[in-house]
Coordinates of C-alpha atoms in Angstrom, one line a residue:
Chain A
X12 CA 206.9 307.6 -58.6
X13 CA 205.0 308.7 -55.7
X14 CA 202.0 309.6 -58.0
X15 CA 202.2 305.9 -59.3
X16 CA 202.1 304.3 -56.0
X17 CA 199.2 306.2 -54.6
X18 CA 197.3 306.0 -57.8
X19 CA 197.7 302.2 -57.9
X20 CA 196.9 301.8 -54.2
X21 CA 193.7 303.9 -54.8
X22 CA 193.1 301.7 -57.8
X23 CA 193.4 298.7 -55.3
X24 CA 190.7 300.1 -52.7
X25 CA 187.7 300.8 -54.8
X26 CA 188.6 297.3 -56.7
X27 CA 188.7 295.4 -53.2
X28 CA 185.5 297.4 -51.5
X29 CA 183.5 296.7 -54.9
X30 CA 184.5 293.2 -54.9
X31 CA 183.2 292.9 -50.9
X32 CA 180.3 294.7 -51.4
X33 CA 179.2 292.0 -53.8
X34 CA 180.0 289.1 -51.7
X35 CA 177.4 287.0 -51.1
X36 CA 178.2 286.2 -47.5
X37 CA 178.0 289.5 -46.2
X38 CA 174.3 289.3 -47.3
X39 CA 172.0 290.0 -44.5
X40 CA 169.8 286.4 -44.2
X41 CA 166.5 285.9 -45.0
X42 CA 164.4 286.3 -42.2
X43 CA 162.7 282.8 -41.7
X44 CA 159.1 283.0 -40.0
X45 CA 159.6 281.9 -36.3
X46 CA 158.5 278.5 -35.7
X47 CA 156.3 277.4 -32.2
X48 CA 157.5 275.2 -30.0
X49 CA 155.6 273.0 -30.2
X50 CA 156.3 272.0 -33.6
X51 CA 160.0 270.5 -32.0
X52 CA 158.7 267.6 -29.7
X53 CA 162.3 267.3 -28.7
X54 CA 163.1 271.1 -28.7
X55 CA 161.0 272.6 -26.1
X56 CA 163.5 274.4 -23.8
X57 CA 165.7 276.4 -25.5
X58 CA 168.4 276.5 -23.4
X59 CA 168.3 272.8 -23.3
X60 CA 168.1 272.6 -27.0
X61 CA 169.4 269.2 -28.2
X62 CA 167.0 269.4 -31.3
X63 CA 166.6 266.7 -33.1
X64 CA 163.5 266.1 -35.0
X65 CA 162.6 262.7 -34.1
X66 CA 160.6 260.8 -37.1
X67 CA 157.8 261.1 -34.9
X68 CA 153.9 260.7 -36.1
X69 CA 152.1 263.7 -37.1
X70 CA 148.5 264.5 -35.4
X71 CA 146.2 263.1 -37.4
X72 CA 144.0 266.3 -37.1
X73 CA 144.7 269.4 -39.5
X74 CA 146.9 272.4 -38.3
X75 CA 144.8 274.2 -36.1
X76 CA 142.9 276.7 -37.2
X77 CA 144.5 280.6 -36.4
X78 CA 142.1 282.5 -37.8
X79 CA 140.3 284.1 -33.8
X80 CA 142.0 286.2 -31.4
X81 CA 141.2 283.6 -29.3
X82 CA 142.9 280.9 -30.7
X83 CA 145.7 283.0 -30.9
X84 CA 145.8 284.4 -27.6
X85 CA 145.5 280.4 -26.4
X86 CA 148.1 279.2 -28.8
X87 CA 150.2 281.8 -27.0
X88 CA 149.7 280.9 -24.0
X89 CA 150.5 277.0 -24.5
X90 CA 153.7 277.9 -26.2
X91 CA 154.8 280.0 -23.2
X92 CA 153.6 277.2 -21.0
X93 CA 155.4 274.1 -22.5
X94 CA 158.7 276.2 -22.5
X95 CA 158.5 276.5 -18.6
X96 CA 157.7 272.7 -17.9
X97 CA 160.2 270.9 -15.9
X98 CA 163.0 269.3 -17.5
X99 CA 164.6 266.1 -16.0
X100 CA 167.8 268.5 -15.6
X101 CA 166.0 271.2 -13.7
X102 CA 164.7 268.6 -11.4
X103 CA 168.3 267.5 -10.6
X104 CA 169.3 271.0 -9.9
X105 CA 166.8 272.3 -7.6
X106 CA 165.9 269.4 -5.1
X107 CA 169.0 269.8 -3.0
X108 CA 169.4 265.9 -2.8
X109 CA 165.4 265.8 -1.3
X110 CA 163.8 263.1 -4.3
X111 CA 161.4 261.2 -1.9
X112 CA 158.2 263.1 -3.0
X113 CA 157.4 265.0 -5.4
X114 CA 159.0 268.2 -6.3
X115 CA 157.4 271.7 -5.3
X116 CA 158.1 272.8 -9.1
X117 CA 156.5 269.8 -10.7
X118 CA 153.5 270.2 -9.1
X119 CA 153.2 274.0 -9.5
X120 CA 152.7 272.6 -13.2
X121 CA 149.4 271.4 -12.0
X122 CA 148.1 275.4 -12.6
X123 CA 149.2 275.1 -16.8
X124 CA 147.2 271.6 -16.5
X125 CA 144.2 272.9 -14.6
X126 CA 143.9 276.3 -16.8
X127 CA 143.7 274.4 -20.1
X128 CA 141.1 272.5 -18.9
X129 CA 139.1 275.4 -17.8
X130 CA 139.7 277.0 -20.9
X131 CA 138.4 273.7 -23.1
X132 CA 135.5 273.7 -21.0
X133 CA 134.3 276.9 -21.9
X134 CA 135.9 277.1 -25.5
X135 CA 136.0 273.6 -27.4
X136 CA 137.2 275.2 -30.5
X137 CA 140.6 275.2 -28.6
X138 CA 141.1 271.0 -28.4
X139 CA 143.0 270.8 -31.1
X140 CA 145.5 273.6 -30.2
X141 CA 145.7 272.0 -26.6
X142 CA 146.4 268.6 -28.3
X143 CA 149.5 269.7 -30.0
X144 CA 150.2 271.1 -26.5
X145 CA 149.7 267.8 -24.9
X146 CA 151.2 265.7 -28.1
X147 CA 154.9 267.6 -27.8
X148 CA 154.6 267.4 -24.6
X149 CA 154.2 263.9 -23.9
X150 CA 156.8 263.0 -26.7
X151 CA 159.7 265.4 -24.9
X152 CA 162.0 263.0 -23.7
X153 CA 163.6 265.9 -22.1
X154 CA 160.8 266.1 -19.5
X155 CA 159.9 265.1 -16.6
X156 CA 158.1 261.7 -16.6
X157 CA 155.5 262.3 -14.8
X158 CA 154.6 265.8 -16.5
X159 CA 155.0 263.4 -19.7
X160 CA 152.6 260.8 -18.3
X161 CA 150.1 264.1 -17.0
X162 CA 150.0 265.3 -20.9
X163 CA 149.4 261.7 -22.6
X164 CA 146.3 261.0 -19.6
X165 CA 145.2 264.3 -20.7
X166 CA 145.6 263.9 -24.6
X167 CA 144.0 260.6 -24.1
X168 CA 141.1 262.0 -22.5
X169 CA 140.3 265.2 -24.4
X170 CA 141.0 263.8 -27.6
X171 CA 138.8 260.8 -26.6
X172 CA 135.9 263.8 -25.7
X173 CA 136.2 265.3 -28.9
X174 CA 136.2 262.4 -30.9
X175 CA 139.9 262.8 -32.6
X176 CA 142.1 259.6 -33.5
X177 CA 145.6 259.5 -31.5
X178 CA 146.3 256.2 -32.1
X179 CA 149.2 257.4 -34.3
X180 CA 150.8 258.7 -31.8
X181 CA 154.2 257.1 -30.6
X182 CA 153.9 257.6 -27.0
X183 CA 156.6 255.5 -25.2
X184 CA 155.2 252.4 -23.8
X185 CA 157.0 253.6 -20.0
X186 CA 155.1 257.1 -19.9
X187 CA 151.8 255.2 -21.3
X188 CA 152.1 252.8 -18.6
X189 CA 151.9 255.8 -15.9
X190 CA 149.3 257.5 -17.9
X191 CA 147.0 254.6 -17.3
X192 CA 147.4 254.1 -13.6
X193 CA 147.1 258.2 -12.9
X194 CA 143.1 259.3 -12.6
X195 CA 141.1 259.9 -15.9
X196 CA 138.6 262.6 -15.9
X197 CA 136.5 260.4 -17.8
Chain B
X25 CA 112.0 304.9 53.7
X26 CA 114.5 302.5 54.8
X27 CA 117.3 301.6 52.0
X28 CA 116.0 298.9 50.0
X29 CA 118.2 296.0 49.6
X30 CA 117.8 295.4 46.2
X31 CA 118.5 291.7 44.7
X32 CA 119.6 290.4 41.7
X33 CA 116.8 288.6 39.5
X34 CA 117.6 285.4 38.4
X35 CA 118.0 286.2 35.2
X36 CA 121.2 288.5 35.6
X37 CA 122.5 285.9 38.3
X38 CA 122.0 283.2 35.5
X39 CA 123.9 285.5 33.0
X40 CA 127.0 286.4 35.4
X41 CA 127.4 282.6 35.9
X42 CA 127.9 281.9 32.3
X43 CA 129.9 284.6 31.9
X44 CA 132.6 283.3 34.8
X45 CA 132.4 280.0 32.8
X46 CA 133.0 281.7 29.2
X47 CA 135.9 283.6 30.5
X48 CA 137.4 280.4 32.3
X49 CA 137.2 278.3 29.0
X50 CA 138.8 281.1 27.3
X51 CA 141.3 281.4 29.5
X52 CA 141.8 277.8 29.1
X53 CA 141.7 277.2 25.6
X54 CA 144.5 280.2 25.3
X55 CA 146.6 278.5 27.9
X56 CA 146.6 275.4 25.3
X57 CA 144.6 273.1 28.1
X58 CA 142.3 272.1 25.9
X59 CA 144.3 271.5 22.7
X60 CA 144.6 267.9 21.5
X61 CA 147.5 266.2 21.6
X62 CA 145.5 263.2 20.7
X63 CA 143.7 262.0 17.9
X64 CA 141.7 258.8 17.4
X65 CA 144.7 257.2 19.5
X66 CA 147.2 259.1 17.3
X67 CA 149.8 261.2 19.4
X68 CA 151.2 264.8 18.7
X69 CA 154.9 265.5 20.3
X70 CA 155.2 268.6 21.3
X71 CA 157.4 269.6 18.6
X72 CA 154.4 269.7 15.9
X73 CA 153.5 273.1 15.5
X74 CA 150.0 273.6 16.4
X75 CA 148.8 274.5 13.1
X76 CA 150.2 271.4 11.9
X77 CA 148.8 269.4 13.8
X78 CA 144.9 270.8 13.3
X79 CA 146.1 270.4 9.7
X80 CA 146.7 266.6 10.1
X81 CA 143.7 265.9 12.3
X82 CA 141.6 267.6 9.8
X83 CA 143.4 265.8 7.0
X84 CA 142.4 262.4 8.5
X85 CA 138.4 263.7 9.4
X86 CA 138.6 263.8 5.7
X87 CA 139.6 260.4 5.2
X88 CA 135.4 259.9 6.5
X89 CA 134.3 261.9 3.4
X90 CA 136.1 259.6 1.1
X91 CA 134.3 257.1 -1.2
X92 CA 135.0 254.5 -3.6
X93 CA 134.1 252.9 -6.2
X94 CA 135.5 250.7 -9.3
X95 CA 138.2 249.0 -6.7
X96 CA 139.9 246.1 -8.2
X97 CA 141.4 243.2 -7.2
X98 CA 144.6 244.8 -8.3
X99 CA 143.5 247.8 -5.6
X100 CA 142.9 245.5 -2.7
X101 CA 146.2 243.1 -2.8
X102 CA 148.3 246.5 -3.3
X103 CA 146.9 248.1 0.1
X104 CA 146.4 244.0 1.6
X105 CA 143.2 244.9 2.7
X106 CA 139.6 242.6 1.8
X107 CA 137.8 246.1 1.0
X108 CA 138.4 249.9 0.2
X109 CA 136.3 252.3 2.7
X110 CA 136.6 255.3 4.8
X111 CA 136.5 252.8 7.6
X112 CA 139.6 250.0 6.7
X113 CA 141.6 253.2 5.5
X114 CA 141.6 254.8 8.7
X115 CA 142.1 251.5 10.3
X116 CA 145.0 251.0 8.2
X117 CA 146.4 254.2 8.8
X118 CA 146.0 253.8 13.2
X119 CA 147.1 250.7 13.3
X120 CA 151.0 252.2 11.7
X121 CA 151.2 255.4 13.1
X122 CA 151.2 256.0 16.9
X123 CA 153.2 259.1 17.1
X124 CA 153.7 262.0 15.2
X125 CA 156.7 263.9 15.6
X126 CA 157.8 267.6 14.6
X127 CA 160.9 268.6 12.5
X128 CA 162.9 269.8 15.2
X129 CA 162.6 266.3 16.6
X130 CA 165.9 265.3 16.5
X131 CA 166.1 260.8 17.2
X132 CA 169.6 261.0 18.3
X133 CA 169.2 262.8 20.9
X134 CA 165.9 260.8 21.8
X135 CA 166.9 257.3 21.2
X136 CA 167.8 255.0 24.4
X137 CA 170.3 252.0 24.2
X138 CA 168.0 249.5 26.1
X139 CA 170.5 246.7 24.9
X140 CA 174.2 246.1 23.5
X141 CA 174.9 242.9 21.8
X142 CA 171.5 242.4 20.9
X143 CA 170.5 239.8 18.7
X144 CA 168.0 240.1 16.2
X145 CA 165.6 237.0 15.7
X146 CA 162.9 238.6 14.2
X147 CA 159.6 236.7 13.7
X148 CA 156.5 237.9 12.2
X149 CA 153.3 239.4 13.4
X150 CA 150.7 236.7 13.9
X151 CA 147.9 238.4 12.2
X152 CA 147.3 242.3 11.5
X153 CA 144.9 242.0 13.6
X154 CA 147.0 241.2 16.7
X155 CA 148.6 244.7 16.4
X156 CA 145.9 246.7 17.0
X157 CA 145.9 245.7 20.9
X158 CA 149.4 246.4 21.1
X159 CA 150.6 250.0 22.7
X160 CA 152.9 250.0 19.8
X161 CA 154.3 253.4 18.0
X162 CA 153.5 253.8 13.9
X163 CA 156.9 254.2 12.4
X164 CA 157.5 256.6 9.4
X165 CA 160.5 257.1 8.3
X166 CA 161.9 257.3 12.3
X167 CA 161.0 254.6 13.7
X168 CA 161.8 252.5 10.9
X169 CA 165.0 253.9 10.4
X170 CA 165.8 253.6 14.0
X171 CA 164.4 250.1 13.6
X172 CA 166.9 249.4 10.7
X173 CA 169.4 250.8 12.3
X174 CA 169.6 248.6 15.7
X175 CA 169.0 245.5 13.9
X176 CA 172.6 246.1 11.6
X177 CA 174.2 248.1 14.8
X178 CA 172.8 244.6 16.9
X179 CA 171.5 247.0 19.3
X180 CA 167.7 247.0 20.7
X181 CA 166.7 250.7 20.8
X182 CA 163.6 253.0 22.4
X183 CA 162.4 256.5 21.7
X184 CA 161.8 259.4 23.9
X185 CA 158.3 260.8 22.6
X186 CA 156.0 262.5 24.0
X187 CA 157.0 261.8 27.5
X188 CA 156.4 258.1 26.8
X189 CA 159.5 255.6 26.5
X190 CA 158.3 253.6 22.9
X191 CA 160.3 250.3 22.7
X192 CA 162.0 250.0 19.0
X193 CA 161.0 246.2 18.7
X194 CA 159.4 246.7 14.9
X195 CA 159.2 248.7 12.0
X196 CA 155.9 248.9 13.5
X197 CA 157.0 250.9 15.6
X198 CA 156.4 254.2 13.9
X199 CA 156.9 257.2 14.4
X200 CA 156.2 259.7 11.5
X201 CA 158.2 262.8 11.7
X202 CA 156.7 265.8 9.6
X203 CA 157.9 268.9 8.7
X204 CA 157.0 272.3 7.1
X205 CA 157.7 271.2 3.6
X206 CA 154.6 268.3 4.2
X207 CA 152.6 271.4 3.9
X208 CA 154.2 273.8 1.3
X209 CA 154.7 270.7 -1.0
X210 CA 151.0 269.2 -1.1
X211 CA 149.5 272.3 -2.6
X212 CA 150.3 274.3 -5.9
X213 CA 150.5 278.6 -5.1
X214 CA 147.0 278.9 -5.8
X215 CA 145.2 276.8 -3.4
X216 CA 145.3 276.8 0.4
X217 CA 146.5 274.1 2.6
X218 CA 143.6 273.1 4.2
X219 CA 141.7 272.9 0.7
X220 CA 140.5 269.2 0.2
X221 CA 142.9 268.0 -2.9
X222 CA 145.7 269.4 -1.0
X223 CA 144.2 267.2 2.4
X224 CA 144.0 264.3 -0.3
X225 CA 147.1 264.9 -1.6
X226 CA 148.8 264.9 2.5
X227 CA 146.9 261.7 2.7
X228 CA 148.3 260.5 0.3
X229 CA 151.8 260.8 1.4
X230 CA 150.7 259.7 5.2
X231 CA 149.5 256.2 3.4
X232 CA 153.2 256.3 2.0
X233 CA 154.8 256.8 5.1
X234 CA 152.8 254.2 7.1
X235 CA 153.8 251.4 4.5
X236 CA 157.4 251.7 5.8
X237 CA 155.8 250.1 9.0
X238 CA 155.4 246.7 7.1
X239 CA 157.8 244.2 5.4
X240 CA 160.2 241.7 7.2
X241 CA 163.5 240.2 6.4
X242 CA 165.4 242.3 4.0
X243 CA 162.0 244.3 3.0
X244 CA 161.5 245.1 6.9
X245 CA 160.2 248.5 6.2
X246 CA 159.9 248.8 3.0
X247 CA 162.9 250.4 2.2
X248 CA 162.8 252.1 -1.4
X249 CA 165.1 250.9 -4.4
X250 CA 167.8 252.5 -5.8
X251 CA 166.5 254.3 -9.6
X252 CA 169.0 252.7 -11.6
X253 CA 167.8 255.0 -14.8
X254 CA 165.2 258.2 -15.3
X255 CA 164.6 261.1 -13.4
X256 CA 165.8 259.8 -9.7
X257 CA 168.8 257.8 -11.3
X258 CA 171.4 257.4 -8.5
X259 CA 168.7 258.2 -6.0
X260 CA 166.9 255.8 -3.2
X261 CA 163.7 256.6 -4.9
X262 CA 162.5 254.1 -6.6
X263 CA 160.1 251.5 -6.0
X264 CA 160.8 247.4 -6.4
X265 CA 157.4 246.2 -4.6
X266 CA 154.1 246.1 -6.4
X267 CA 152.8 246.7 -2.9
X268 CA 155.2 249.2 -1.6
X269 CA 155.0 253.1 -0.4
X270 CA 155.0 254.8 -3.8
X271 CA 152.7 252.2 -5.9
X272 CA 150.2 252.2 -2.4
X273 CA 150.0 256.0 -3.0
X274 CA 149.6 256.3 -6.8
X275 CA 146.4 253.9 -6.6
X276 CA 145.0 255.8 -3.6
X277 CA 145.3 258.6 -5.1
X278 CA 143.8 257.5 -7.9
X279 CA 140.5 257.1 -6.1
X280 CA 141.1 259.9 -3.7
X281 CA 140.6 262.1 -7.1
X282 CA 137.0 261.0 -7.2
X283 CA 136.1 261.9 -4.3
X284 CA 137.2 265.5 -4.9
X285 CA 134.1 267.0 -5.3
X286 CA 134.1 270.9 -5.6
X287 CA 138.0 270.9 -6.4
X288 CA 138.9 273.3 -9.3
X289 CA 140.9 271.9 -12.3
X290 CA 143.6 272.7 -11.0
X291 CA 143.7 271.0 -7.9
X292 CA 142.3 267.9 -9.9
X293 CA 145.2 268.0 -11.8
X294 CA 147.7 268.5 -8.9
X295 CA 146.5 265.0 -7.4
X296 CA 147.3 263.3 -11.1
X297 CA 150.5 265.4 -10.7
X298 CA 151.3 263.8 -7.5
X299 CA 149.8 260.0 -8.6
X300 CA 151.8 260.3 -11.5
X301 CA 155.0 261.3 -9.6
X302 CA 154.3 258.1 -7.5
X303 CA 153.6 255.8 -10.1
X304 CA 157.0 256.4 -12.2
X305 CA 158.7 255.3 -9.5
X306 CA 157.8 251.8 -10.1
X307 CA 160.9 249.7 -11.5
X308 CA 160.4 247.3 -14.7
X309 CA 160.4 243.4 -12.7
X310 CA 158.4 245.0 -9.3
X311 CA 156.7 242.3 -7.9
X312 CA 154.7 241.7 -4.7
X313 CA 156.5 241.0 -1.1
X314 CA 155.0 239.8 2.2
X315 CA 153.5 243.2 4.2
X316 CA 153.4 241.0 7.2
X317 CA 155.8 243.2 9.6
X318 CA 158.8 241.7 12.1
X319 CA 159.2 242.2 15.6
X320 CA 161.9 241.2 18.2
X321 CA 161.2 240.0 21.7

């Protein structure tokens, strides 16, 4: 009897580890590429990440080309950048109650703003990655306005420099507003 | 050979006499006798830090570099002035701030109860103009809020500053109170605080500050909205005047920004930062009020 029993429960075992091991589930996932950023207007900080892909208009420029280290290196550098841009919620959490001027950490954004520019001047070839920079940017409602506005003057104006159409862009009418009144480098 | 009693030249005499006078103004100078506490009718209490306050004077020298061009219409009747110029800027600026004051300037302890029961009949200036020959203290955000304060408290106030007893009469009155954050704050890490686009940007807020020495009735001072919705929601830091403190600042700065010749990217970008900061402060409906400021008698 006791022969019976154990042969039936080893029976049981390799039936039940045969029948796991080809569970699909238990499949390891494919890996998917990993996407930039940038490409989630509404995405940007991950711990903040409400995503949801907002029907928004695509750039009417081509994907960027990716071909040069350099393009690559800047591509990097943007996506590191727009995930340290100050969000509305950061804002609320680090001015201990002081909102009469602007914040110390909003304006430290000024150096992201004031790099790209120096790197366009020297490198035009890097517009259109800076576009998409400036495009997801100024469409991140989880920003703060005025970074917002400070990326659509600047889309405006390099865009308008090397001749690329925005006008399908959906900027909100508020941040465009701001964008308008704020200095134009052209 | 007798001893020869030997002279000085004049040359050495001349020398020796400079010298006494060098190491007087020296002496002088490191005794603080000859630092300003003055500028261009503009006093310093003693509680702003020297550096602070050759930081401010040399923030309003700058305002004399500053040029403009493209002004509008729109430009003029936000600022109330006929033109935009180094010259009606700093004019504008004198005739609202009379004192500055340091942070550890503390108005409770300064302020004087020159009358109880007072009752507030405020009228308006006559004329801008009429101001300028008055000994009257530039309010910032003291002055007016003492200001404020006595006209709802029914109590006529003055200020200790300075050694001088500054009658709270006005929102005029101003007296702008800095502190260390007016300097940390202008600038981003990688630029100095006596750069020019960090100057432009202090101006900036100085421009801001001396509008809350205008306004009468329930604008007296230009008191900032509260944000009913965005980034300062809940917050008195909004703007409801087309001609207030914030929108004042963002078009300044706007042309500020061209005269920033030399400035890197960087620190062009910082004053669009800061212009851009203003400017979204500006509530949907904003509309222009009467700058013309109240005074009691």
């Amino acid at each position: 009897m006791k022969k019976i029993i154990l042969f039936t429960s080893s029976v049981l075992i390799v039936v039940g580890l045969t029948f796991w091991k080809a569970t699909p589930h238990l499949n390891p996932p494919p890996k998917k590429p990993q996407q930039s950023p940038l490409a989630f207007p509404n995405a940007v900080i991950p711990n903040l990440m409400g995503v949801k892909n907002k029907n928004t208009a695509r750039l009417t420029t081509p994907q960027a080309p990716n071909s040069t280290e350099e393009v690559r290196v800047f591509r990097n550098y943007l996506e590191n950048s727009y995930i340290q841009l100050p969000s509305i919620t950061s804002l609320r959490l680090n001015r201990d109650g002081d909102f009469h001027h602007v914040s110390p950490s909003v304006l430290q954004t000024s150096e992201v703003f004031g790099e790209i520019s120096d790197r366009l001047k020297t490198s035009p070839n890097l517009i259109k990655e800076a576009l998409r920079f400036y495009r997801a940017c100024a469409l991140n409602e989880q920003l703060v306005t005025s970074i917002r506005a400070v990326c659509t003057r600047n889309l405006k104006d390099w865009s308008k420099i090397a001749r690329i159409d925005i006008s399908k862009i959906e900027i909100p009418e508020s941040i465009e507003k701001i964008a308008d009144v704020i200095p134009s480098r052209n | 050979m007798g001893d020869h009693l030997v002279l000085p030249d004049q040359g050495s005499l001349m020398m020796k006499r400079w010298g006494s006078y060098f190491l007087i103004a020296v002496s002088l100078c490191s005794c603080g006798l000859f630092n300003k506490s003055e500028y261009s009718g503009i006093k310093f209490d003693s509680s702003v830090p020297d550096n602070q306050k050759q930081l401010l004077i040399g923030d309003l020298q700058t305002i004399d570099s500053l040029t403009f061009s493209d002004v509008t219409q729109d430009d003029l009747n936000k600022i109330g002035l006929a033109s935009l110029s180094a010259d009606s800027l700093t004019q504008f600026l004198l005739a609202r701030i009379k004192y500055i004051v340091g942070e550890g300037y503390d108005s409770s302890t300064q302020k004087i109860v020159v009358s109880n029961n007072f009752y507030y009949y405020p009228t308006k200036w006559a004329s801008t103009d009429a101001f300028f020959d008055r000994v009257v203290t530039v309010m910032s955000n003291t002055g007016g809020a003492v200001y404020l304060s006595g006209k709802e408290n029914n109590t006529l106030y003055s200020l200790k500053v300075d050694g001088d007893e500054v009658l709270v009469n006005s929102p005029r009155v101003g007296v702008i109170k800095i502190g260390a954050g007016l300097f940390s704050n202008s600038r981003s890490k990688s630029f100095p605080s006596d750069s020019l686009a960090t100057r432009l940007i202090r101006l900036g807020t100085l421009f801001h500050e001396s509008r809350h020495s205008d306004g009468n009735g329930s604008n007296a001072a230009f008191p900032h909205a509260q944000c009913t919705s965005g980034d300062f929601s809940g917050h008195y830091a909004c703007e409801a005047n087309l001609n207030g403190p914030y929108n004042l600042e963002a078009m300044l700065l706007k042309h500020f920004y061209r005269s920033c010749y030399g400035c890197s990217e960087s620190e062009l970008s910082a004053i669009q930062v800061s212009a851009a900061d203003a400017a979204s402060r500006l509530q949907y409906g904003a509309r222009f009020k009467d700058p013309q400021p109240e005074y009691v008698k």
